[in-house]
Coordinates of C-alpha atoms and ligand atoms in Angstrom, one line a residue:
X942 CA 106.6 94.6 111.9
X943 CA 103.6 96.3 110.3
X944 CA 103.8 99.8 109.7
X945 CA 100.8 102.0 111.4
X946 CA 99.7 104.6 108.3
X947 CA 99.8 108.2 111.1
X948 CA 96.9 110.4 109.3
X949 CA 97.3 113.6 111.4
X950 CA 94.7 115.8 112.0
X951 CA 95.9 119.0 113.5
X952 CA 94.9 120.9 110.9
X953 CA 91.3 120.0 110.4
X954 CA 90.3 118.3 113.7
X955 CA 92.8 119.8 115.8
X956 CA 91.9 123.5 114.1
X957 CA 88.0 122.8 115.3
X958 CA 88.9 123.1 118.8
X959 CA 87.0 126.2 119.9
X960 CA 89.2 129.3 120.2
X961 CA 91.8 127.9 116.9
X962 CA 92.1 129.8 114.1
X963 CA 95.4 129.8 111.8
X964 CA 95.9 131.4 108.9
X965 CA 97.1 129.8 105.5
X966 CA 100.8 130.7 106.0
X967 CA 100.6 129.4 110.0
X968 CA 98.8 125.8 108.2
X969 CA 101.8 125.9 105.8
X970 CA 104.2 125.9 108.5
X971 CA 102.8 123.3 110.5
X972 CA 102.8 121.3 107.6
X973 CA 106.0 121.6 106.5
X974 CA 106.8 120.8 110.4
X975 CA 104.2 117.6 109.9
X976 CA 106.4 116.5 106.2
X977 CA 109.7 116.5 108.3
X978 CA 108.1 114.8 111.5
X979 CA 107.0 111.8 108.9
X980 CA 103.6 111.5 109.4
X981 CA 102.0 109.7 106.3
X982 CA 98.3 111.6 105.7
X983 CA 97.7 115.1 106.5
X984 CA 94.2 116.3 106.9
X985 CA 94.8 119.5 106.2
X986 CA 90.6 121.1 106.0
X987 CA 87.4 121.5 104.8
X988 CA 87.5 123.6 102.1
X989 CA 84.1 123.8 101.7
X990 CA 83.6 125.3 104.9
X991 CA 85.3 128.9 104.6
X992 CA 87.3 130.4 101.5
X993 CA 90.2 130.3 104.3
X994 CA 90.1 126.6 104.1
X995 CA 90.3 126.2 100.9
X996 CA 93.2 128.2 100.4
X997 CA 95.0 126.3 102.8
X998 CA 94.1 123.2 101.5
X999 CA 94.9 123.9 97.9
X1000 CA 98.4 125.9 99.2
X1001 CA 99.3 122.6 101.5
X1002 CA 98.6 120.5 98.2
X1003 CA 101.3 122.5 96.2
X1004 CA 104.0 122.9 98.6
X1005 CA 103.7 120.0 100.5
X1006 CA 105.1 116.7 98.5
X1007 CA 106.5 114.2 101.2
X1008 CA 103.2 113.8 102.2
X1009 CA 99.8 112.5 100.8
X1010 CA 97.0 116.1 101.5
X1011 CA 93.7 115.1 102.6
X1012 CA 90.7 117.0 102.2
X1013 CA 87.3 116.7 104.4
X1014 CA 83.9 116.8 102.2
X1015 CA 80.4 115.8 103.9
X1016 CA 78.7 113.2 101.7
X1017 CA 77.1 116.5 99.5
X1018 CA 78.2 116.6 95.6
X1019 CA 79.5 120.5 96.6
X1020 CA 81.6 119.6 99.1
X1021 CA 83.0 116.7 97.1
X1022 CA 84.1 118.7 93.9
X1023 CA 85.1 121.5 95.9
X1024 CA 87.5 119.3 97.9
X1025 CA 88.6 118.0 94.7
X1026 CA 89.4 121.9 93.2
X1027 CA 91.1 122.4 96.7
X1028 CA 94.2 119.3 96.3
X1029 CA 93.7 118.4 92.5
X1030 CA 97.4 119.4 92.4
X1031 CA 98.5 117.6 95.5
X1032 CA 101.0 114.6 94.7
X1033 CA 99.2 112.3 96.5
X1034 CA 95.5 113.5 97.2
X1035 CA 92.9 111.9 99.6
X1036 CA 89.4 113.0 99.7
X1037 CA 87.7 111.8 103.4
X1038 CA 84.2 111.8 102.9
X1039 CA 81.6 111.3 105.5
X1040 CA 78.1 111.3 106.5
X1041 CA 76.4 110.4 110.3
X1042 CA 75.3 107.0 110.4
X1043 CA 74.1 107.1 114.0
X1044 CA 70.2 106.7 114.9
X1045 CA 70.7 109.7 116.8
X1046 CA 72.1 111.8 114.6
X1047 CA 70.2 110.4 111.3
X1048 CA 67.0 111.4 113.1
X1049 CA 67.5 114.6 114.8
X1050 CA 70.1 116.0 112.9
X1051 CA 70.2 114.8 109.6
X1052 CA 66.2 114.8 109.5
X1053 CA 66.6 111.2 107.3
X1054 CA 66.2 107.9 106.7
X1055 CA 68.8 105.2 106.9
X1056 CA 68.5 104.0 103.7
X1057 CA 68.6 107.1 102.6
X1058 CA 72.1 107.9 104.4
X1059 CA 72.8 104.4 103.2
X1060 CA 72.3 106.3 99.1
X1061 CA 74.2 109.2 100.1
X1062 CA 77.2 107.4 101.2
X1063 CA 77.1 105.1 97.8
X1064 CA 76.9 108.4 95.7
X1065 CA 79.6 110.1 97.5
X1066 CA 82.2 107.8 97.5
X1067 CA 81.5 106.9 93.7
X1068 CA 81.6 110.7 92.8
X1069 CA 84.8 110.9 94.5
X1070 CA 86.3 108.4 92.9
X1071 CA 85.4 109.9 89.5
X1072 CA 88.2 112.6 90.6
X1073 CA 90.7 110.6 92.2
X1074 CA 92.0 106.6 93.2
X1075 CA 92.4 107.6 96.9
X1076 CA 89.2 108.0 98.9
X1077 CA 88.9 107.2 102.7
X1078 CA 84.9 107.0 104.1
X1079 CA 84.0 107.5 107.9
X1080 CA 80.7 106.4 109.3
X1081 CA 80.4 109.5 111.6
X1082 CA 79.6 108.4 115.4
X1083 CA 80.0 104.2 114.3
X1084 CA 80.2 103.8 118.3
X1085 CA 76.5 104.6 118.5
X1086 CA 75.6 103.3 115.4
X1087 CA 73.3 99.9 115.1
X1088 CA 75.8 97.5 114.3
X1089 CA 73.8 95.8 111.3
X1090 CA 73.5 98.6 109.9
X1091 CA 77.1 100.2 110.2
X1092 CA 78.3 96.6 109.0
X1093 CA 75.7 97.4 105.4
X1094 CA 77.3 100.6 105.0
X1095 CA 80.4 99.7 105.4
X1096 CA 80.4 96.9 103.1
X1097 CA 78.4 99.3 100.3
X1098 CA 80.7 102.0 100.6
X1099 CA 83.9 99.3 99.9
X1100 CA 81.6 98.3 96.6
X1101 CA 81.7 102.2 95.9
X1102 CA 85.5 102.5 95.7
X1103 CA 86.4 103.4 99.2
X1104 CA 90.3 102.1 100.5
X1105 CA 90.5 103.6 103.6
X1106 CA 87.4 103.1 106.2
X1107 CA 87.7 105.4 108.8
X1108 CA 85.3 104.2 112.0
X1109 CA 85.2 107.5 114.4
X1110 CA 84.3 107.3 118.1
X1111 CA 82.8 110.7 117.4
X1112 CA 81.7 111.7 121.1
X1113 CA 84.9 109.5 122.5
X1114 CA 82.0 107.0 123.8
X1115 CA 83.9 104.1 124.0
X1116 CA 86.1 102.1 126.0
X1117 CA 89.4 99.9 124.7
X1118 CA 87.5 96.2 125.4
X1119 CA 84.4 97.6 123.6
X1120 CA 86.1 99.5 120.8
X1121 CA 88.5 96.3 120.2
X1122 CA 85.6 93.7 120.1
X1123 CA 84.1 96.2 117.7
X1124 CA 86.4 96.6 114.9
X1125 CA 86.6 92.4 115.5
X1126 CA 83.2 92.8 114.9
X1127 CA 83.3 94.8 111.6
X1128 CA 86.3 92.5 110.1
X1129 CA 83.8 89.1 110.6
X1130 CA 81.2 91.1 109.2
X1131 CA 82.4 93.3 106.0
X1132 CA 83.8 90.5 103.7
X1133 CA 85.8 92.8 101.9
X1134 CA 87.2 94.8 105.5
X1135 CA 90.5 93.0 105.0
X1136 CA 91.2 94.3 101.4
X1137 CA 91.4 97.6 102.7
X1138 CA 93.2 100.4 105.1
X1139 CA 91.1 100.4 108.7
X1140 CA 91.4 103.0 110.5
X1141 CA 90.0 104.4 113.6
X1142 CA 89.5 108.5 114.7
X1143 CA 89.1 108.7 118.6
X1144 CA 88.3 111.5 120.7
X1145 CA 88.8 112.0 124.3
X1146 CA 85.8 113.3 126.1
X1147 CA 86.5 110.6 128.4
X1148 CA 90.0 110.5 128.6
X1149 CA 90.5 107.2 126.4
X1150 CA 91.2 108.3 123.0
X1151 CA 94.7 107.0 123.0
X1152 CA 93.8 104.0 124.7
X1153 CA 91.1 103.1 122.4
X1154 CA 93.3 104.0 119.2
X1155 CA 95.7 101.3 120.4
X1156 CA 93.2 98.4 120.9
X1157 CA 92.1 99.0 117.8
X1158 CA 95.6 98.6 116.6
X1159 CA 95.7 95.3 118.6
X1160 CA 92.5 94.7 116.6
X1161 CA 93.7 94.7 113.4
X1162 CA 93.6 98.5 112.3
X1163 CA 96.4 100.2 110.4
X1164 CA 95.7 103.8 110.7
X1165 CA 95.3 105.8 113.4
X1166 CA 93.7 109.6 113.3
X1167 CA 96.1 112.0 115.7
X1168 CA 96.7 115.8 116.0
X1169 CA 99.6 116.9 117.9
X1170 CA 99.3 117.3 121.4
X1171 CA 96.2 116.0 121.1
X1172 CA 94.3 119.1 120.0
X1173 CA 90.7 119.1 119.0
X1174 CA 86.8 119.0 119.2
X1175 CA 86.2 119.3 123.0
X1176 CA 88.6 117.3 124.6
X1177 CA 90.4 116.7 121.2
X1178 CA 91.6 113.7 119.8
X1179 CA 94.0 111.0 120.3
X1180 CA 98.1 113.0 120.6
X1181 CA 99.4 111.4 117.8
X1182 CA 103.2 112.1 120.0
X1183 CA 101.8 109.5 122.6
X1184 CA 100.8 107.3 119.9
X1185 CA 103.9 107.4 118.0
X1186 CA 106.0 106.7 121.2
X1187 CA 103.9 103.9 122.5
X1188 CA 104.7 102.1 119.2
X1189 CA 108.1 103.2 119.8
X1190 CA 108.6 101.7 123.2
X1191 CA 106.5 99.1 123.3
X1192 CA 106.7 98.4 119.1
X1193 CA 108.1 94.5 120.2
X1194 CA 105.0 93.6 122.5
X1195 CA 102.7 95.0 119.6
X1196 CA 104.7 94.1 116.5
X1197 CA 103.9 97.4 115.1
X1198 CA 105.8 100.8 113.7
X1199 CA 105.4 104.1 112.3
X1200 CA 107.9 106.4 109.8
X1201 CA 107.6 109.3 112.0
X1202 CA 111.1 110.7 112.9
X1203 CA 110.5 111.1 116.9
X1204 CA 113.5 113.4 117.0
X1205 CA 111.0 116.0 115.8
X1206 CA 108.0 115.8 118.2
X1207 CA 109.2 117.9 120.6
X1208 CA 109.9 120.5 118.3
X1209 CA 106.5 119.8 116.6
X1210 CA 104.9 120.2 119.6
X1211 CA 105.9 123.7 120.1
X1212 CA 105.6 124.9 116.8
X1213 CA 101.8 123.9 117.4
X1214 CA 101.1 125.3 120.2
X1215 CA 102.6 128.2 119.9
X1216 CA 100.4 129.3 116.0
X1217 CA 97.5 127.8 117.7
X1218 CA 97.7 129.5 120.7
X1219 CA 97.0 126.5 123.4
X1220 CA 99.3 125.6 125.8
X1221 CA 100.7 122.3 126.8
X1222 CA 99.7 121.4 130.2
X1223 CA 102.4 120.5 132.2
X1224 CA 101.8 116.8 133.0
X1225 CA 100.8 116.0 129.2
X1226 CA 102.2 112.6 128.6
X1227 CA 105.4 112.8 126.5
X1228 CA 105.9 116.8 125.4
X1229 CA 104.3 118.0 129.4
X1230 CA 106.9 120.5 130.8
X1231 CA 107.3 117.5 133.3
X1232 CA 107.1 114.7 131.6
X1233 CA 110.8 114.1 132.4
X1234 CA 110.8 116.8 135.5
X1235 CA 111.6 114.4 138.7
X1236 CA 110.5 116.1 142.1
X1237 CA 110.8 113.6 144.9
X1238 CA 114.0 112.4 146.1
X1239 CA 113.9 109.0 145.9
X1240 CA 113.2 109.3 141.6
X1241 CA 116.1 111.9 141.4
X1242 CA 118.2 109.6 143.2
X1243 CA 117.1 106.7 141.0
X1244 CA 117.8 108.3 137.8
X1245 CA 120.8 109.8 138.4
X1246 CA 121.9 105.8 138.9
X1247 CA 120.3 105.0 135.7
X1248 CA 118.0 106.8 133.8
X1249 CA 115.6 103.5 133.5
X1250 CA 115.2 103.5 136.9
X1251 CA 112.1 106.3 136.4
X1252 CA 111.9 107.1 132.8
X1253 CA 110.7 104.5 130.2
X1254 CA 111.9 107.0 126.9
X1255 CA 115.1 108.9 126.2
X1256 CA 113.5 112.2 126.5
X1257 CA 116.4 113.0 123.4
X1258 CA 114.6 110.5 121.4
X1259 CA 111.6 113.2 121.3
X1260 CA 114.0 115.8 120.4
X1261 CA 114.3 117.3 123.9
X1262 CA 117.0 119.0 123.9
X1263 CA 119.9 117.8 126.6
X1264 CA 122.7 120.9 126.4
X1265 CA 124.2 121.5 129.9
X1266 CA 125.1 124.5 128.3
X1267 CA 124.4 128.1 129.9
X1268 CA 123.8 130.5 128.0
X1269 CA 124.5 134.3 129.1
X1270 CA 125.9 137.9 128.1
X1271 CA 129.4 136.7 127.8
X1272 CA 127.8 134.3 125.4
X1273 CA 129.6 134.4 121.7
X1274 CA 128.0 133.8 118.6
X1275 CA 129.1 130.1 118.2
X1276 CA 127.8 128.9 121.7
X1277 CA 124.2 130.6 120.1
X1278 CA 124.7 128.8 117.0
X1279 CA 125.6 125.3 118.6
X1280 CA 122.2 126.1 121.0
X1281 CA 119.9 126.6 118.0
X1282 CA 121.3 123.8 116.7
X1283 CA 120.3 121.7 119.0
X1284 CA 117.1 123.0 119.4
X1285 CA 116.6 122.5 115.4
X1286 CA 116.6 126.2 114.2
X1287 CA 118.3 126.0 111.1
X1288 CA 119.2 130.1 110.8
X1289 CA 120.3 131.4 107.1
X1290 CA 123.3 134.0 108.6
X1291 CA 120.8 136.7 108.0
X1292 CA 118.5 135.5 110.3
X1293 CA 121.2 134.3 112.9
X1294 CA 122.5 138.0 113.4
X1295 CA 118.7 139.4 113.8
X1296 CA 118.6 136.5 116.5
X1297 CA 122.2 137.0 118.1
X1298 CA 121.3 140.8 118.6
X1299 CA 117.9 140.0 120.4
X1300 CA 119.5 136.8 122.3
X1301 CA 121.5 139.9 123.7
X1302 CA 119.2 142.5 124.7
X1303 CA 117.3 139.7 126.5
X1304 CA 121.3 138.5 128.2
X1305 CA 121.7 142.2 129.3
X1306 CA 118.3 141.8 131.7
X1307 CA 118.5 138.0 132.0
X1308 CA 121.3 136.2 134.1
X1309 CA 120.9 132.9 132.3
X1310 CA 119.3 132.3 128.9
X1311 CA 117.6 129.2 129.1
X1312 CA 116.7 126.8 125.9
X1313 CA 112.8 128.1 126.8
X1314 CA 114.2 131.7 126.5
X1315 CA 115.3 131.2 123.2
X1316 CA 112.7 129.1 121.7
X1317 CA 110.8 132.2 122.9
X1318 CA 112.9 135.0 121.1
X1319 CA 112.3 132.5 118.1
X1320 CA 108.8 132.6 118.3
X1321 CA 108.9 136.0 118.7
X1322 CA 110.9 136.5 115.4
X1323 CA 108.3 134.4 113.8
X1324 CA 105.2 136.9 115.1
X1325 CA 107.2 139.8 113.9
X1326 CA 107.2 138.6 110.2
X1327 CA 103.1 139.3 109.1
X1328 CA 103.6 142.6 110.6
X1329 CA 101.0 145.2 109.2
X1330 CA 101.6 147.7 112.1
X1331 CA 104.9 147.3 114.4
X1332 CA 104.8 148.2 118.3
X1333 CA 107.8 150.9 117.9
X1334 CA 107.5 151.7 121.6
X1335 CA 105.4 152.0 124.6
X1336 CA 105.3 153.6 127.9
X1337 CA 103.3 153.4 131.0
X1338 CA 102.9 154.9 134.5
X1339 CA 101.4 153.3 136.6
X1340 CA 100.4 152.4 140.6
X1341 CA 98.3 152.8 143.7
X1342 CA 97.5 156.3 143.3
X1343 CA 98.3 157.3 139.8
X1344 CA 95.9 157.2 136.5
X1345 CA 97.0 154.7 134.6
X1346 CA 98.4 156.0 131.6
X1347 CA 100.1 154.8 128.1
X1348 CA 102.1 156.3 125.1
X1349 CA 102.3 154.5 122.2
X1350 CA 104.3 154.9 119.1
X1351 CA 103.7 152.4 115.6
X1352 CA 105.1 152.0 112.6
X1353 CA 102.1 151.8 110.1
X1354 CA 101.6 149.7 107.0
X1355 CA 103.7 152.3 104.5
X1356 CA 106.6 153.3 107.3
X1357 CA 104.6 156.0 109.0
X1358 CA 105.4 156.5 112.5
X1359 CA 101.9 156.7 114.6
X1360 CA 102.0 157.8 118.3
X1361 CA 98.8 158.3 120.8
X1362 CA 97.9 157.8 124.9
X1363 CA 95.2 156.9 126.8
X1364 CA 94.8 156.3 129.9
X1365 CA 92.8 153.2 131.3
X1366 CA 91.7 151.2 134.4
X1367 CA 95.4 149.4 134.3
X1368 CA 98.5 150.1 132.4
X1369 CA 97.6 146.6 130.2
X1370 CA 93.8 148.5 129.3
X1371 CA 95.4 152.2 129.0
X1372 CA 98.0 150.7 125.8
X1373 CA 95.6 148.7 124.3
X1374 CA 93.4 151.5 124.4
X1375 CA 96.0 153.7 123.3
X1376 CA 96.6 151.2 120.2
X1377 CA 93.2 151.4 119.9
X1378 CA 93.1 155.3 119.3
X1379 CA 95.8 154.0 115.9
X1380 CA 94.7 150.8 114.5
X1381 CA 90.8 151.0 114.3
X1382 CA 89.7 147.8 114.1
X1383 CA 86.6 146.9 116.4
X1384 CA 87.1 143.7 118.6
X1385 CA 86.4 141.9 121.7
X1386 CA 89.6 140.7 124.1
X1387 CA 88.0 137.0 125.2
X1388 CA 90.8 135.5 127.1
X1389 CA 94.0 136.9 128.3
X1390 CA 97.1 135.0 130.4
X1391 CA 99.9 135.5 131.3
X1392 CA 103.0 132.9 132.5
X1393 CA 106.7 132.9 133.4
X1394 CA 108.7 130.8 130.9
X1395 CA 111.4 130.3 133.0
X1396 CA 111.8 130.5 136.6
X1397 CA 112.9 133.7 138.6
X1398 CA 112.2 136.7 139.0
X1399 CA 114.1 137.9 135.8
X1400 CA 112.0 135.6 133.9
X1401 CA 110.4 136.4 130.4
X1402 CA 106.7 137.4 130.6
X1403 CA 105.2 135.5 128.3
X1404 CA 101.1 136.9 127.5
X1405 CA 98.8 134.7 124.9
X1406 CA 95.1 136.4 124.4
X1407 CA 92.7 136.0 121.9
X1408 CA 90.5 138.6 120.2
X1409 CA 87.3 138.4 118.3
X1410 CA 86.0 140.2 115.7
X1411 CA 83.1 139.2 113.1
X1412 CA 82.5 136.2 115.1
X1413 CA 86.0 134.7 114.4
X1414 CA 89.0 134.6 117.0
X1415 CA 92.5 135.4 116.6
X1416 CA 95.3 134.3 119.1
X1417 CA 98.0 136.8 120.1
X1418 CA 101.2 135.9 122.0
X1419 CA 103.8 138.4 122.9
X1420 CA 106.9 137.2 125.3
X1421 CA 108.9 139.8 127.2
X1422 CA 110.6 140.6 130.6
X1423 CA 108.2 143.6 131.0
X1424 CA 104.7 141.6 130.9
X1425 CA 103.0 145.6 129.8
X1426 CA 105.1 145.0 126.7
X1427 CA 104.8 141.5 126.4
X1428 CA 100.5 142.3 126.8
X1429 CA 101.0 145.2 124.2
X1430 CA 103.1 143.1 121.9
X1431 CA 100.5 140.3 122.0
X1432 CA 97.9 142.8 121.3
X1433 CA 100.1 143.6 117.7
X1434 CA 100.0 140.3 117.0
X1435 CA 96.4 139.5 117.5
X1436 CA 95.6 142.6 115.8
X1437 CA 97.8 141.9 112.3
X1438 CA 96.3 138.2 112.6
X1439 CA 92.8 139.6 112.2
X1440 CA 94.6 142.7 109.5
X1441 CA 95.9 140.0 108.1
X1442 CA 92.7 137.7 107.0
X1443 CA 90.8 140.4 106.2
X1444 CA 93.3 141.6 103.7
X1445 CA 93.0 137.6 102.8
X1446 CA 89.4 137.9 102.4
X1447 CA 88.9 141.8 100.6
X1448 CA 91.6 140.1 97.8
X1449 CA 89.2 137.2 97.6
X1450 CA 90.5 133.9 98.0
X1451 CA 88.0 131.9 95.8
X1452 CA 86.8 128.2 95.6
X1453 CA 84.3 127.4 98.3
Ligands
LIG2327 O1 84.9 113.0 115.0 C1 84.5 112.7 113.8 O2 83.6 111.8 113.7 C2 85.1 113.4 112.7 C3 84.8 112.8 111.4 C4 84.7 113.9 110.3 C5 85.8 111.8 111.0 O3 85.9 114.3 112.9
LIG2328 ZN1 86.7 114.2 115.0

């Protein structure tokens, strides 16, 4: 079997999606989450783009080793050396550099000429490779470029150094016929195509970036572009968990495999939604709350025959986790333990009591703890950690004829307990005004939800919103069986986000 080279994206691609923004120590994470998951490349910015991004980028390169740390740079000798600066220290750096090679986008947004796109390329990939052996090079928008002339780029940027060519579907234009006959197309017509890595980076504004990422697989290509759940630009990009497990059922009929451990996508998946704030829908292939949910009668009779009957994975093989066990407030410390286990929380005992005394607050107003609940309560943990200012306590009254009113107290940066009230048009507007009144920093609330995690009516209250400030947006998520405290709690966490880039940004954080 060939092996499929998984270059994942989430960090870069995925972290364009409008309404994204994590900071260096969230990227870490995910990274970390990325090295254990297996994937091979991970894109992890622009650093020319923001000081922020280039932090991230040069942190990822230090810490992370198990995998090789790409950086983005535009075919511009800035953004070259300054991805260089950014993963110099990496163990196994990539530079991607790339320019638009599209009539469409030469003319009206790159103002040039072809050949002189055609120069820039040369130049950028040679300049590259004066810092480094390992340089991919993507055509931007090759679906809507002139063949010919993609074909003479191509070919000159292989004479340049370039061993990775990267052919992006930019606008996710194409469909899986078309896109395979294309990268056919390039291997007749690039002599040297087959002495390098192919790759392909598709997006899904029509619904076929998967699709199109495996018939170019069938085609010949040997490394595909994913983010997890299949965040990105508009409609994102192709979910590298539906990849992965396509080649993992179906690996005989293509002859193809990756090294990504599929024990860890679930748990991947989560971790990524919940620092970037968007949610999985339900019916998302492979990691959808229902992707292995059966509702008629008929299915549930089938699988409870034999699984095969309706399901074409072991959800376990995703890392779902399959406990029948319940847990509740009679619940000891070991049944916990064996439930994070299998849920892949590895807890130093320090950590474990924080958790076992929070698992039962929430048993004492919960009947059953779910795995949900708890991944919850971790997440929670998790928020509580960049902490600037800490929600110490809130109340509200509220209701049809009463002013909404709300008391808060915080504990600020240097231990200082900070209490106010205000009242507002709902209990949700009095606390965050009354927050407000404490931790002065201007903003604008753009999106607030709210959802049950689990069923019932004891459920946990779980509230994501996003805030801007300075024209940048900062997710908050806070999860409680009171959804005023879960808003409020969400409202902390958006709020030391933002504390916590500016702090980022006052302390300088250099390079770009
Ligand atoms: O979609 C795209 O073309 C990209 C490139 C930078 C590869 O993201
Ligand atoms: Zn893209």
């Amino acid at each position: 079997m060939d092996k499929v080279i998984i270059f994942d994206t989430t960090l870069r691609d995925g972290e364009q999606a409008a309404g994204s923004s994590l900071n260096v120590s969230e990227k870490l994470e995910i990274a970390r989450q990325l090295e254990r998951l297996g994937a091979d490349v991970i894109e992890a910015g622009f650093p020319v783009s923001s000081s922020g991004d280039f932090e991230a980028v040069r942190t990822l390169s230090r810490q992370i080793r198990g995998a090789s740390i790409c950086a983005l740079a535009r075919a511009v000798p800035n953004d070259i050396d300054t991805a260089w600066e950014a993963i110099k220290e990496g163990a196994a750096p990539r530079i991607h550099v790339f320019i638009s090679t599209s009539d469409i986008h030469i003319q009206y947004q790159l103002k040039k000429s072809r050949e002189e796109v055609l120069a820039m390329a040369v130049e950028a990939v040679r300049q590259a490779r004066k810092h480094l052996s390992d340089v991919e090079f993507s055509p931007m928008d090759a679906t809507r470029t002139d063949p010919t002339f993609l074909y003479q780029v191509l070919n000159a940027a292989i004479a340049a150094g370039a061993n990775t060519i990267n052919i992006p579907d930019t606008v996710g234009y194409a469909v899986p016929d078309e896109f395979g006959s294309l990268i056919d197309d390039i291997y007749d017509n690039v002599p040297d195509m087959r002495n390098v890595t192919l790759s392909v980076h598709c997006h899904n504004d029509l619904g076929l970036a998967t699709a199109n990422a495996v018939s170019a697989l069938m085609h010949g290509a040997r490394q595909i572009e994913c983010t997890i759940n299949g965040i990105g630009e508009r409609a994102g990009n192709t979910a590298l968990e539906e990849l992965v497990m396509i080649l993992a059922t179906k690996g005989a009929l293509l002859n193809l495999k990756t090294s990504v451990n599929t024990k860890q996508i679930y748990s991947t998946s989560r971790l990524v939604s919940e620092l970037t704030g968007f949610q999985v829908q339900p019916n998302k292939a492979v990691v959808g709350a229902n992707a292995f949910r059966h509702q008629s009668g008929i299915h549930q009779d089938g699988v409870i025959k034999q699984r095969f009957t309706y399901e074409v994975m072991d959800p376990q093989t995703i890392g779902i986790p399959s406990s029948s066990i319940v847990l509740g407030k009679l619940s000891g410390s070991s049944a916990l333990r064996q439930r994070l286990d299998e849920l892949g929380y590895n807890l130093s005992n320090d950590d474990f009591e924080r958790t076992f005394i929070s698992f039962k607050e929430l048993a004492d107003k919960k009947k059953e703890v779910t795995a949900r609940d708890i991944e919850s309560l971790m997440a929670e943990d998790k928020r509580t950690v960049i902490e600037h200012y800490h929600l110490e306590r809130i109340q509200v009254t509220c209701g049809d004829r009463g002013i909404p009113t709300a008391a808060v107290k915080l504990i600020g940066p240097n231990g200082e307990e900070l209490a106010d009230a205000s009242l507002g048009t709902g209990p949700v507007d009095a606390a965050y005004k009354a927050i407000n009144r404490i931790v002065k920093v201007p903003n604008k609330l753009t999106e607030f939800s709210v959802n049950s995690i689990t069923a019932g009516i004891d459920a946990i209250g779980e509230v994501l919103i996003r805030i801007e400030a300075d024209g940048i947006s900062y997710t908050g998520r806070g999860a409680d069986p009171d959804i005023v405290v879960a808003s409020a709690k969400a409202y902390m966490n958006a709020l030391n986000r933002l504390l916590a880039s500016s702090r980022l940004s006052e302390h300088g954080a250099g390079g770009a």
